[in-house]
Short mmCIF file of C-alpha atoms in Angstrom, two decimals:
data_model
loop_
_atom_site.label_atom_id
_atom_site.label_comp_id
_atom_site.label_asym_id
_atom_site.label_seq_id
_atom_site.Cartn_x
_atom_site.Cartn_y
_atom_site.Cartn_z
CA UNK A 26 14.83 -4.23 29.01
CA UNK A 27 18.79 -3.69 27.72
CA UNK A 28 21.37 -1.26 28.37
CA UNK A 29 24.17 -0.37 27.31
CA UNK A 30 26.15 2.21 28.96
CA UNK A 31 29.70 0.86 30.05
CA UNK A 32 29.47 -2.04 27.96
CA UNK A 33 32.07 -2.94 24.70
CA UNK A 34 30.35 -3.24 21.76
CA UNK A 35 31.19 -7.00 21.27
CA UNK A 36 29.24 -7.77 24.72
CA UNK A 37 26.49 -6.41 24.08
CA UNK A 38 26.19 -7.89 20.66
CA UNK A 39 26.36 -11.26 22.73
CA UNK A 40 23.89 -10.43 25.27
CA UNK A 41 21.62 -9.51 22.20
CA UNK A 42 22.13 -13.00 20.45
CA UNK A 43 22.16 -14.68 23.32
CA UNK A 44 18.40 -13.52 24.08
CA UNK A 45 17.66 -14.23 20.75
CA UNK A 46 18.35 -17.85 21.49
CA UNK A 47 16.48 -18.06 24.53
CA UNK A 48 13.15 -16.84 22.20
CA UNK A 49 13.11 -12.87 22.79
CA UNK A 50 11.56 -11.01 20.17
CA UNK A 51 11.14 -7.89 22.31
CA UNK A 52 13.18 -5.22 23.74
CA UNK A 53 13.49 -1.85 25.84
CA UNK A 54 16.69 -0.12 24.64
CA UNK A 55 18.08 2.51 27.32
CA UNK A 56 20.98 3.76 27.66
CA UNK A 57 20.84 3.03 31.85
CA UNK A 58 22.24 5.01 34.90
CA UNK A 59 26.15 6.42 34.48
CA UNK A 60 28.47 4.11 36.62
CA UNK A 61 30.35 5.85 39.34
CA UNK A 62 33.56 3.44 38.20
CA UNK A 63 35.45 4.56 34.48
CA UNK A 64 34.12 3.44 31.15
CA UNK A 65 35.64 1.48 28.82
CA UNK A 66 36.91 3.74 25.76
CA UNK A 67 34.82 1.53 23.03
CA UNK A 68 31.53 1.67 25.41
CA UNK A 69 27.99 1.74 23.77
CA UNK A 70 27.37 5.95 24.78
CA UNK A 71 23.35 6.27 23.95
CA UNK A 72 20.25 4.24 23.63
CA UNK A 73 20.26 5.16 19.93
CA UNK A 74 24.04 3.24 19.65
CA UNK A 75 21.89 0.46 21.31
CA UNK A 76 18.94 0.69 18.86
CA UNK A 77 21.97 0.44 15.80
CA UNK A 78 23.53 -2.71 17.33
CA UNK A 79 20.32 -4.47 17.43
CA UNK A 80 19.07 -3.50 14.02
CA UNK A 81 22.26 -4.65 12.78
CA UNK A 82 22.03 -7.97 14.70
CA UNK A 83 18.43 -8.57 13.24
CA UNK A 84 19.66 -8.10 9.74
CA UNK A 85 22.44 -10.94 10.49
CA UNK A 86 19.65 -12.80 11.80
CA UNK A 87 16.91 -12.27 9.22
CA UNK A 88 16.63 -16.17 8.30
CA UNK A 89 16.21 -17.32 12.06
CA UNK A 90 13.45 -14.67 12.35
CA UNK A 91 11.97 -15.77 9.60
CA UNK A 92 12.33 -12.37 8.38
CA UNK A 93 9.63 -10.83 11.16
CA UNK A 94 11.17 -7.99 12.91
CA UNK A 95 11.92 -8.00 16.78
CA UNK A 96 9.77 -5.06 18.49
CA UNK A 97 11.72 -2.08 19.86
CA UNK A 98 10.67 0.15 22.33
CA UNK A 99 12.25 3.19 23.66
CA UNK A 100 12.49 5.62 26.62
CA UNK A 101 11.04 9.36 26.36
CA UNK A 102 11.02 11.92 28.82
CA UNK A 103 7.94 14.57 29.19
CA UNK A 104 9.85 17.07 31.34
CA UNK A 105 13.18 16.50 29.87
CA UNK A 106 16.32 14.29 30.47
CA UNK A 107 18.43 15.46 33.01
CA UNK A 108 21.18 15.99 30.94
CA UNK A 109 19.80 17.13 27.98
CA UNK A 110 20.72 20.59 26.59
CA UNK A 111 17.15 21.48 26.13
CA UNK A 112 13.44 20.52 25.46
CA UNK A 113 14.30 20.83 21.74
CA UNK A 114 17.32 18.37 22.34
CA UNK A 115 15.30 15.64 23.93
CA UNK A 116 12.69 16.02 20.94
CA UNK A 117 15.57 15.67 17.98
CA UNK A 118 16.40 12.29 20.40
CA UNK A 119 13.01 10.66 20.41
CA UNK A 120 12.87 11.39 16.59
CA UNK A 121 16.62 9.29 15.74
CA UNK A 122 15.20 6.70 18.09
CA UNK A 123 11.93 6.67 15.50
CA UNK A 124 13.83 6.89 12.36
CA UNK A 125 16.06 3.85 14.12
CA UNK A 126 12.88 1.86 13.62
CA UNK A 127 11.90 2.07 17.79
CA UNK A 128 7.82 0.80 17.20
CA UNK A 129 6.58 2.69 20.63
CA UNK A 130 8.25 4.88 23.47
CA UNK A 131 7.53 4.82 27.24
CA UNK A 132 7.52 7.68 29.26
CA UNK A 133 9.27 8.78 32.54
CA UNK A 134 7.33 9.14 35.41
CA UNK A 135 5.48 12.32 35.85
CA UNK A 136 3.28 13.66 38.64
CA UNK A 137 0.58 15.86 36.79
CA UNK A 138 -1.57 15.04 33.73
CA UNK A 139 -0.75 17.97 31.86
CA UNK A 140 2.80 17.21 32.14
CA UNK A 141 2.31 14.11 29.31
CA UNK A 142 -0.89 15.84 27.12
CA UNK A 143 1.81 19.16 26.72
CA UNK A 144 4.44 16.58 25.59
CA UNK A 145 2.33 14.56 23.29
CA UNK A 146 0.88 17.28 21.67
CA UNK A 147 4.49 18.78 21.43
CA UNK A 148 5.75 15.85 20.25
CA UNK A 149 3.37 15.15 17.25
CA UNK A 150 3.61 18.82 16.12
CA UNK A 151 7.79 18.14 15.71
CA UNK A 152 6.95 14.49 13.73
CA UNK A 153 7.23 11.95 16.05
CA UNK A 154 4.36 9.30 15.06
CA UNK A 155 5.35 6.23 17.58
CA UNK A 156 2.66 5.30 20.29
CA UNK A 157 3.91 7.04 23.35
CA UNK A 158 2.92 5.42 26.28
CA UNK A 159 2.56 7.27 30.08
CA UNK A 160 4.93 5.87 32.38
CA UNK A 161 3.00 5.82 35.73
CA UNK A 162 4.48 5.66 39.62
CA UNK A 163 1.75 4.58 42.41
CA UNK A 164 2.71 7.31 44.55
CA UNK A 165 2.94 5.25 47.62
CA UNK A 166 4.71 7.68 50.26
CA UNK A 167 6.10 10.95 50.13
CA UNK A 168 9.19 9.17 50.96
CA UNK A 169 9.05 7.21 47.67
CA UNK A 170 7.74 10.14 45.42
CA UNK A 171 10.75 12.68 46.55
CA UNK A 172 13.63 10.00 46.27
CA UNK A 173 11.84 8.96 42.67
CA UNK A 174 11.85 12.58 42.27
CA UNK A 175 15.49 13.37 42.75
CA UNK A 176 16.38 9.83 40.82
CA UNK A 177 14.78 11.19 37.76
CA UNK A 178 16.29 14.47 37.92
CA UNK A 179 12.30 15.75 38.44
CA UNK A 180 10.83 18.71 41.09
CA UNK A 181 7.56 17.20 42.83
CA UNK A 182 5.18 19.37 42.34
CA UNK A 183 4.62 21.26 45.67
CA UNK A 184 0.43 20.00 45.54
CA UNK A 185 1.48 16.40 45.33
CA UNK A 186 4.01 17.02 48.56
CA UNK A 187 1.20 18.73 50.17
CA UNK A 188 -1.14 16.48 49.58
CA UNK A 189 0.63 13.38 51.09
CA UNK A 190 2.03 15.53 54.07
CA UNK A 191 -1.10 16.82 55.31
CA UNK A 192 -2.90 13.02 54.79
CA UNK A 193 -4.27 10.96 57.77
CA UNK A 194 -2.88 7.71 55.37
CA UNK A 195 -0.21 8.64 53.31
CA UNK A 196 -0.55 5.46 51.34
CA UNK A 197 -4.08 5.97 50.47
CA UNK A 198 -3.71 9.81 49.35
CA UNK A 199 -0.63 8.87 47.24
CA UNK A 200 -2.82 5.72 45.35
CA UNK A 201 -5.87 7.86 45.01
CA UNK A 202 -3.38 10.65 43.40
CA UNK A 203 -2.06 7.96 40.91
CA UNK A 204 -5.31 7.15 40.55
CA UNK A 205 -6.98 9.96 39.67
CA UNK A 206 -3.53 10.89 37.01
CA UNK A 207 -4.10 7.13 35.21
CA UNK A 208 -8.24 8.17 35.02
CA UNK A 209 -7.43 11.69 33.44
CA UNK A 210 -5.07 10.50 31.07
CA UNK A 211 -6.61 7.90 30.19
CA UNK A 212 -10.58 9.82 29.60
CA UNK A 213 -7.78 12.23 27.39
CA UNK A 214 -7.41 9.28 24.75
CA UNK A 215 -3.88 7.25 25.88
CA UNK A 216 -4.39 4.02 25.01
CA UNK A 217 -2.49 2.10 27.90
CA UNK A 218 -0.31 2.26 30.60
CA UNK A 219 3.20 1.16 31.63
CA UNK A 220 2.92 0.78 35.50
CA UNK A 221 6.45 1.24 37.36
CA UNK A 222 5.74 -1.95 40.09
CA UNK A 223 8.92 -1.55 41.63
CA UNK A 224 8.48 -5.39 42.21
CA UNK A 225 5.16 -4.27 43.94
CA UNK A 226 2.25 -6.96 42.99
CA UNK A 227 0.26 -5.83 45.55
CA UNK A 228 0.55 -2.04 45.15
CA UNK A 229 -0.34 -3.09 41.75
CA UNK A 230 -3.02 -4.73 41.47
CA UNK A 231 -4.29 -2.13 44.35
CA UNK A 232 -3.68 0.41 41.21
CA UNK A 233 -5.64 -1.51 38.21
CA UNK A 234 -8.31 -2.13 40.77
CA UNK A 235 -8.80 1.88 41.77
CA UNK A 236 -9.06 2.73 37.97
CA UNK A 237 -11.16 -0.20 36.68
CA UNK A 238 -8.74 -2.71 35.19
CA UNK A 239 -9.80 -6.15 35.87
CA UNK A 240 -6.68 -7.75 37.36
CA UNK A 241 -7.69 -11.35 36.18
CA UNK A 242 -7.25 -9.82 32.27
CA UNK A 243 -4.18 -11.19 30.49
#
């Protein structure tokens, strides 16, 4: 994944050809966390400046590619950005990012099922036609969930928190309540998954186990 946020224009545009070199077709465009230091005045702002530089980087490189197309995915957010005007703001986002030529978005961690079927549904009805993939968190302590909470700008829902502070074993509450989200959204029709490890094999391959994923699959 790539951003951009507090970087000139110029190195980015080298970071970009510079994976090129080393073989990547693939990237995750995001904008990435406001520094606490200043910005440079000619800094990359959004993902969508992002998504431009690299579209205009693969048309300066359509003869090394062969003239295939390097994959772009995006970021999406199923309760809203945290600095987003409104629901109807983050929507008209997602959509540049399509019409940018993003192939798939992943979502933003969420804590209840419904909270990703409302936004897909939502989303198709405004035009957005991208895959949108469910960002999932193995809730692993209460701990963890409220500090992932407050980094994402998101209000745990006051079951979850009850849930894990009324459990005997936190940890095995919080992975049968990630758990049990994957299965639902899953038996709803998503087609996949993007896990947030956190660097976590373990806790991961404790997750694919609980919801049937053979962890030996490539």
């Amino acid at each position: 994944h790539l951003t951009c946020i507090g970087y000139r224009k110029a190195s980015v545009v080298e970071i970009v050809r510079a994976f090129l070199d080393m073989g990547v077709r693939r990237f995750l465009a995001l904008r990435g966390d406001l520094p606490e230091t200043g910005l440079p005045a000619d800094h990359l702002q959004h993902a969508t400046d992002l998504l431009n530089l690299i579209q205009d980087v693969q048309e300066e490189e359509a003869f090394r590619l062969a003239a295939g197309k390097l994959a772009l995915s995006v970021a999406c957010y199923p309760k809203g950005h945290a600095e987003s005007r409104n629901f109807d703001h983050d929507l008209d986002v997602l959509l540049a990012k399509q019409r940018l030529g993003a192939d798939f978005a992943i979502t933003q961690l969420f804590f209840e099922a419904q909270d990703f079927l409302e936004f897909v549904e939502v989303a198709r009805l405004a035009g957005v036609r991208i895959p949108l993939i469910p960002g999932i968190m193995p809730m692993t302590s209460l701990k963890r969930v409220r500090r992932m909470g407050e980094l994402s700008g998101l209000e745990v829902p006051v079951g979850v928190e009850r849930q894990l502070l009324e459990a005997d074993d936190e940890y095995e509450a919080g992975m049968q309540l990630t758990a049990n989200l994957a299965r639902e959204i899953l038996d709803a029709g998503a087609g996949g998954l993007h896990v947030y490890t956190h660097n976590n094999l373990d806790v991961t391959r404790d997750f694919l186990d609980r919801i049937g994923i053979d962890k030996g699959q490539q």
